[in-house]
């Protein structure tokens, strides 16, 4: 050797052709880094500030894009907080409305020569039409009647009645001089309301509807034994007995729905309309049938519209279920 140290040699070193090196030289703040001849570090790349990030590949097949997540500790904006609060209030109102939307309970009064069991058997279509809106609870009239030709004399379900116009008989159009049994029936209705209640209203058929009208009259006068808010009276009539005339002397201020059959051969339609005039703003529903409780689509619609007046929670719950606030 000639004693010349390679460190002190002035012989230029061959140029580096590595493209990565040229990129690092362009980005190095301390100057060229390709060797001692240029004041570099002899091929070692000194630490420096990082270069720019490579561009993100476009989303597509084989590309995975991670969604940006909000920190769990980051506070909600005022607009988001208002939306959350409004949503909570909506669900609280919906829960309260559904709690209030219980079915109405109606005390059912059967007709003459019927019973609670027979009434239930003959009102299956009505109970189906009112399902979820109203529940019917039928009770027996207190007076047992002599068995007729159509009755089973050995059965445990004898026919019953609410009062008599004669000894063991009843005629709706008879002006009975000495009607019997009404006070016992009024006491039976009061006991049922107290023991099996609470009830929202009454539903009566034929003689049971006539009794229901008397209960409405007493309720409108403030009688505490009969805490009902409305009545549905089917094939009803006003008693012709002079002793019962006090029930109809004053307009009866209680909401009622009167169902009248145009071809009713037992209780004439004129008698039912006459009773309806004893009430303040009665609702009258007519149907082309006879002596029965109709439950076709038209009558079902009228029943539900009338009952909806006394169960506002149901309408609110339905509106909330439909998305209304």
Coordinates of C-alpha atoms in Angstrom, one line a residue:
X1 CA 0.0 0.0 0.0
X2 CA 1.1 3.6 -0.5
X3 CA 0.2 4.7 3.0
X4 CA -2.7 6.7 1.9
X5 CA -5.8 5.9 4.0
X6 CA -8.9 5.4 2.1
X7 CA -10.6 7.8 4.5
X8 CA -8.2 10.6 3.2
X9 CA -8.3 9.5 -0.4
X10 CA -9.5 12.1 -2.9
X11 CA -10.4 9.4 -5.4
X12 CA -14.0 9.8 -6.1
X13 CA -16.2 6.9 -5.3
X14 CA -18.5 5.4 -8.0
X15 CA -21.9 7.0 -8.0
X16 CA -24.8 5.2 -6.4
X17 CA -27.5 4.3 -8.8
X18 CA -30.0 3.0 -6.3
X19 CA -33.3 4.9 -6.9
X20 CA -34.2 4.6 -3.3
X21 CA -30.9 6.3 -2.4
X22 CA -31.6 9.2 -4.8
X23 CA -35.0 9.6 -3.1
X24 CA -33.4 9.7 0.3
X25 CA -30.8 12.2 -0.9
X26 CA -33.5 14.5 -2.1
X27 CA -35.3 14.4 1.2
X28 CA -32.3 14.6 3.5
X29 CA -31.9 18.0 5.1
X30 CA -28.2 17.4 6.0
X31 CA -27.2 17.1 2.4
X32 CA -26.0 14.2 0.1
X33 CA -25.6 10.9 1.8
X34 CA -23.9 8.8 -0.8
X35 CA -20.3 8.7 0.6
X36 CA -17.5 10.6 2.2
X37 CA -16.6 12.4 -1.0
X38 CA -19.9 14.3 -0.7
X39 CA -19.7 14.8 3.1
X40 CA -22.1 11.9 3.7
X41 CA -22.1 9.1 6.1
X42 CA -20.4 6.5 4.1
X43 CA -23.6 4.8 2.8
X44 CA -25.4 4.9 6.2
X45 CA -28.7 6.9 6.0
X46 CA -29.0 9.2 9.0
X47 CA -32.4 9.5 10.6
X48 CA -34.5 12.2 9.3
X49 CA -38.1 13.3 9.1
X50 CA -40.4 10.7 7.6
X51 CA -41.5 11.1 4.0
X52 CA -45.0 11.5 2.9
X53 CA -47.4 8.5 3.3
X54 CA -48.0 6.5 0.1
X55 CA -51.4 7.0 -1.4
X56 CA -54.3 4.8 -0.1
X57 CA -55.4 2.2 -2.7
X58 CA -58.8 2.6 -4.0
X59 CA -61.6 0.6 -2.6
X60 CA -62.4 -2.4 -4.7
X61 CA -61.9 -6.0 -5.0
X62 CA -59.2 -7.1 -2.5
X63 CA -59.1 -3.7 -0.8
X64 CA -60.1 -3.4 2.9
X65 CA -61.4 -0.1 4.1
X66 CA -61.6 0.3 7.9
X67 CA -64.4 2.8 8.9
X68 CA -63.4 5.6 11.0
X69 CA -64.6 5.2 14.6
X70 CA -65.5 7.9 16.9
X71 CA -63.8 7.8 20.2
X72 CA -65.9 6.5 23.1
X73 CA -65.1 9.5 25.1
X74 CA -65.9 12.0 22.4
X75 CA -68.9 14.1 23.5
X76 CA -72.1 14.1 21.4
X77 CA -72.9 17.2 19.5
X78 CA -75.8 19.2 20.7
X79 CA -77.8 18.1 17.7
X80 CA -77.1 14.4 18.3
X81 CA -78.0 14.8 22.0
X82 CA -81.3 16.4 21.1
X83 CA -82.1 13.5 18.8
X84 CA -81.3 10.9 21.4
X85 CA -83.4 12.8 24.0
X86 CA -86.3 13.0 21.6
X87 CA -86.1 9.3 20.9
X88 CA -86.2 8.5 24.6
X89 CA -89.2 10.7 25.1
X90 CA -91.0 9.0 22.2
X91 CA -90.4 5.5 23.6
X92 CA -91.6 6.6 27.1
X93 CA -94.8 8.0 25.5
X94 CA -95.3 4.9 23.5
X95 CA -94.9 2.7 26.6
X96 CA -97.4 4.9 28.6
X97 CA -99.9 4.8 25.7
X98 CA -99.7 1.0 25.4
X99 CA -100.2 0.7 29.2
X100 CA -103.3 2.9 28.9
X101 CA -104.6 1.0 25.9
X102 CA -106.2 -1.8 27.8
X103 CA -109.5 -3.3 26.5
X104 CA -112.6 -1.7 27.9
X105 CA -114.7 -3.8 30.2
X106 CA -118.4 -4.0 29.7
X107 CA -120.9 -5.5 32.0
X108 CA -123.3 -7.5 29.8
X109 CA -127.0 -7.9 30.6
X110 CA -128.8 -10.7 28.7
X111 CA -132.4 -10.7 27.4
X112 CA -135.5 -12.2 28.9
X113 CA -135.5 -16.0 29.0
X114 CA -131.7 -16.0 28.6
X115 CA -128.8 -16.4 31.0
X116 CA -125.1 -15.4 31.1
X117 CA -124.0 -18.7 29.5
X118 CA -126.6 -18.5 26.7
X119 CA -125.7 -14.9 26.1
X120 CA -122.0 -15.8 25.7
X121 CA -122.9 -18.6 23.3
X122 CA -125.0 -16.2 21.1
X123 CA -122.5 -13.3 21.0
X124 CA -119.4 -15.1 19.7
X125 CA -119.3 -12.9 16.5
X126 CA -119.7 -9.7 18.6
X127 CA -116.9 -10.7 21.0
X128 CA -114.7 -11.5 18.0
X129 CA -115.4 -8.1 16.5
X130 CA -114.5 -6.4 19.7
X131 CA -111.4 -8.4 20.5
X132 CA -108.6 -6.3 21.8
X133 CA -111.0 -3.3 22.2
X134 CA -113.7 -4.4 24.7
X135 CA -114.2 -7.4 27.0
X136 CA -117.8 -8.6 27.8
X137 CA -118.5 -9.9 31.3
X138 CA -122.1 -11.4 31.4
X139 CA -124.0 -11.9 34.6
X140 CA -127.2 -13.8 35.4
X141 CA -130.5 -12.1 36.1
X142 CA -131.7 -12.9 39.7
X143 CA -135.1 -14.3 38.7
X144 CA -135.5 -17.8 37.5
X145 CA -138.4 -18.5 35.1
X146 CA -140.5 -21.5 34.6
X147 CA -139.0 -23.8 32.0
X148 CA -140.5 -23.5 28.5
X149 CA -140.9 -25.9 25.7
X150 CA -137.6 -24.8 24.2
X151 CA -135.7 -25.2 27.5
X152 CA -134.2 -28.3 29.0
X153 CA -136.1 -28.9 32.3
X154 CA -133.2 -31.0 33.7
X155 CA -130.5 -28.5 32.7
X156 CA -128.5 -26.5 35.2
X157 CA -128.9 -23.3 33.3
X158 CA -132.6 -22.2 33.6
X159 CA -133.9 -19.1 31.8
X160 CA -134.0 -15.9 33.7
X161 CA -135.5 -12.4 33.7
X162 CA -134.8 -9.0 35.2
X163 CA -138.4 -8.1 36.1
X164 CA -142.0 -9.2 35.5
X165 CA -145.0 -7.4 34.2
X166 CA -147.3 -10.1 35.5
X167 CA -147.0 -13.3 37.7
X168 CA -144.1 -15.1 36.1
X169 CA -144.6 -13.4 32.7
X170 CA -143.3 -10.4 30.8
X171 CA -144.5 -8.3 27.9
X172 CA -142.5 -5.4 26.7
X173 CA -145.5 -3.3 25.6
X174 CA -147.6 -4.1 28.7
X175 CA -148.4 -1.2 31.1
X176 CA -148.1 -3.4 34.1
X177 CA -149.9 -2.1 37.2
X178 CA -147.7 -4.0 39.6
X179 CA -144.3 -4.8 38.1
X180 CA -142.2 -7.0 40.3
X181 CA -138.5 -7.8 40.7
X182 CA -136.8 -4.6 39.4
X183 CA -135.2 -3.6 42.7
X184 CA -133.6 -7.0 43.1
X185 CA -132.1 -6.7 39.6
X186 CA -130.7 -3.2 40.2
X187 CA -129.1 -4.5 43.4
X188 CA -127.6 -7.4 41.4
X189 CA -126.1 -5.1 38.8
X190 CA -124.7 -2.8 41.6
X191 CA -123.1 -5.9 43.3
X192 CA -121.6 -7.1 40.0
X193 CA -120.1 -3.7 39.3
X194 CA -118.5 -3.6 42.8
X195 CA -117.3 -7.2 43.0
X196 CA -116.1 -7.8 39.5
X197 CA -115.1 -4.3 38.5
X198 CA -113.9 -1.9 37.5
X199 CA -116.2 -1.6 34.5
X200 CA -116.2 1.1 31.9
X201 CA -119.7 0.7 30.5
X202 CA -122.7 -1.5 30.0
X203 CA -124.0 -3.7 27.1
X204 CA -127.6 -4.8 27.2
X205 CA -129.9 -6.8 25.0
X206 CA -133.7 -6.6 24.9
X207 CA -134.9 -6.6 28.5
X208 CA -131.3 -6.3 29.6
X209 CA -131.0 -3.2 27.5
X210 CA -134.1 -1.8 29.0
X211 CA -132.6 -2.4 32.4
X212 CA -129.4 -0.8 31.2
X213 CA -131.3 2.4 30.3
X214 CA -132.6 2.5 33.8
X215 CA -129.1 2.2 35.2
X216 CA -128.0 5.0 32.9
X217 CA -130.7 7.2 34.3
X218 CA -129.7 6.5 37.9
X219 CA -126.0 7.1 37.0
X220 CA -126.8 10.4 35.3
X221 CA -128.5 11.5 38.6
X222 CA -125.3 10.7 40.5
X223 CA -126.2 7.3 42.0
X224 CA -122.8 6.0 43.3
X225 CA -123.8 2.3 42.9
X226 CA -123.4 2.5 39.1
X227 CA -120.0 3.9 38.1
X228 CA -120.3 3.5 34.3
X229 CA -119.4 6.0 31.6
X230 CA -121.5 4.8 28.7
X231 CA -123.9 2.0 27.4
X232 CA -124.6 0.0 24.3
X233 CA -128.3 -0.8 24.1
X234 CA -129.4 -3.4 21.6
X235 CA -133.2 -3.8 20.9
X236 CA -134.0 -1.7 23.9
X237 CA -137.3 -0.2 25.0
X238 CA -138.8 2.0 27.8
X239 CA -140.9 0.2 30.4
X240 CA -144.6 0.9 30.1
X241 CA -145.2 0.4 33.8
X242 CA -146.3 3.6 35.5
X243 CA -144.1 2.7 38.5
X244 CA -141.1 3.0 36.2
X245 CA -142.0 6.3 34.6
X246 CA -139.6 8.3 36.8
X247 CA -136.6 6.9 34.9
X248 CA -137.6 8.8 31.8
X249 CA -138.9 12.1 33.1
X250 CA -135.6 13.9 32.6
X251 CA -133.2 13.7 29.7
X252 CA -130.5 11.1 30.5
X253 CA -127.1 12.7 30.1
X254 CA -125.0 9.6 29.5
X255 CA -123.4 8.6 26.1
X256 CA -125.3 5.7 24.5
X257 CA -125.3 3.7 21.3
X258 CA -128.7 2.4 20.4
X259 CA -128.8 -0.6 18.0
X260 CA -132.1 -0.9 16.2
X261 CA -133.3 -3.8 14.0
X262 CA -135.6 -2.7 11.2
X263 CA -137.3 -6.1 11.0
X264 CA -137.3 -6.9 14.8
X265 CA -140.5 -8.8 15.5
X266 CA -140.0 -9.0 19.3
X267 CA -139.1 -5.3 20.1
X268 CA -140.4 -3.1 17.4
X269 CA -138.0 -0.6 15.9
X270 CA -140.3 2.3 17.0
X271 CA -140.0 1.3 20.6
X272 CA -136.2 1.4 20.4
X273 CA -136.2 4.8 18.7
X274 CA -138.6 6.1 21.3
X275 CA -136.2 5.2 24.1
X276 CA -133.3 6.8 22.3
X277 CA -135.1 10.1 22.4
X278 CA -134.9 10.0 26.2
X279 CA -131.1 10.4 26.0
X280 CA -129.0 13.5 25.3
X281 CA -127.3 13.1 21.9
X282 CA -127.8 9.4 21.5
X283 CA -126.0 7.5 18.6
X284 CA -128.5 5.3 16.7
X285 CA -127.3 2.4 14.6
X286 CA -129.9 0.7 12.4
X287 CA -129.5 -2.7 10.7
X288 CA -131.8 -4.6 8.4
X289 CA -132.0 -7.6 10.7
X290 CA -134.3 -8.8 13.4
X291 CA -134.0 -9.6 17.2
X292 CA -130.3 -10.2 17.6
X293 CA -127.0 -8.4 18.1
X294 CA -125.5 -7.7 14.7
X295 CA -121.8 -8.0 14.2
X296 CA -121.2 -7.5 10.4
X297 CA -118.5 -5.2 9.1
X298 CA -120.8 -2.1 9.1
X299 CA -121.9 -2.7 12.7
X300 CA -118.4 -3.5 13.8
X301 CA -117.1 -0.2 12.5
X302 CA -119.9 1.6 14.3
X303 CA -119.1 -0.2 17.6
X304 CA -115.4 0.6 17.4
X305 CA -116.0 4.2 16.6
X306 CA -118.3 4.6 19.5
X307 CA -116.0 2.8 22.0
X308 CA -112.9 4.7 20.8
X309 CA -114.4 7.8 22.5
X310 CA -113.8 6.1 25.9
X311 CA -110.3 4.6 25.3
X312 CA -108.0 7.4 24.0
X313 CA -104.9 5.5 24.9
X314 CA -105.6 3.0 22.1
X315 CA -105.8 5.6 19.4
X316 CA -102.5 7.2 20.7
X317 CA -100.8 3.9 20.8
X318 CA -101.9 3.1 17.2
X319 CA -100.6 6.5 16.0
X320 CA -97.2 5.9 17.7
X321 CA -97.0 2.5 16.2
X322 CA -97.6 4.1 12.8
X323 CA -94.6 6.3 13.4
X324 CA -96.3 9.5 14.5
X325 CA -94.9 11.5 17.4

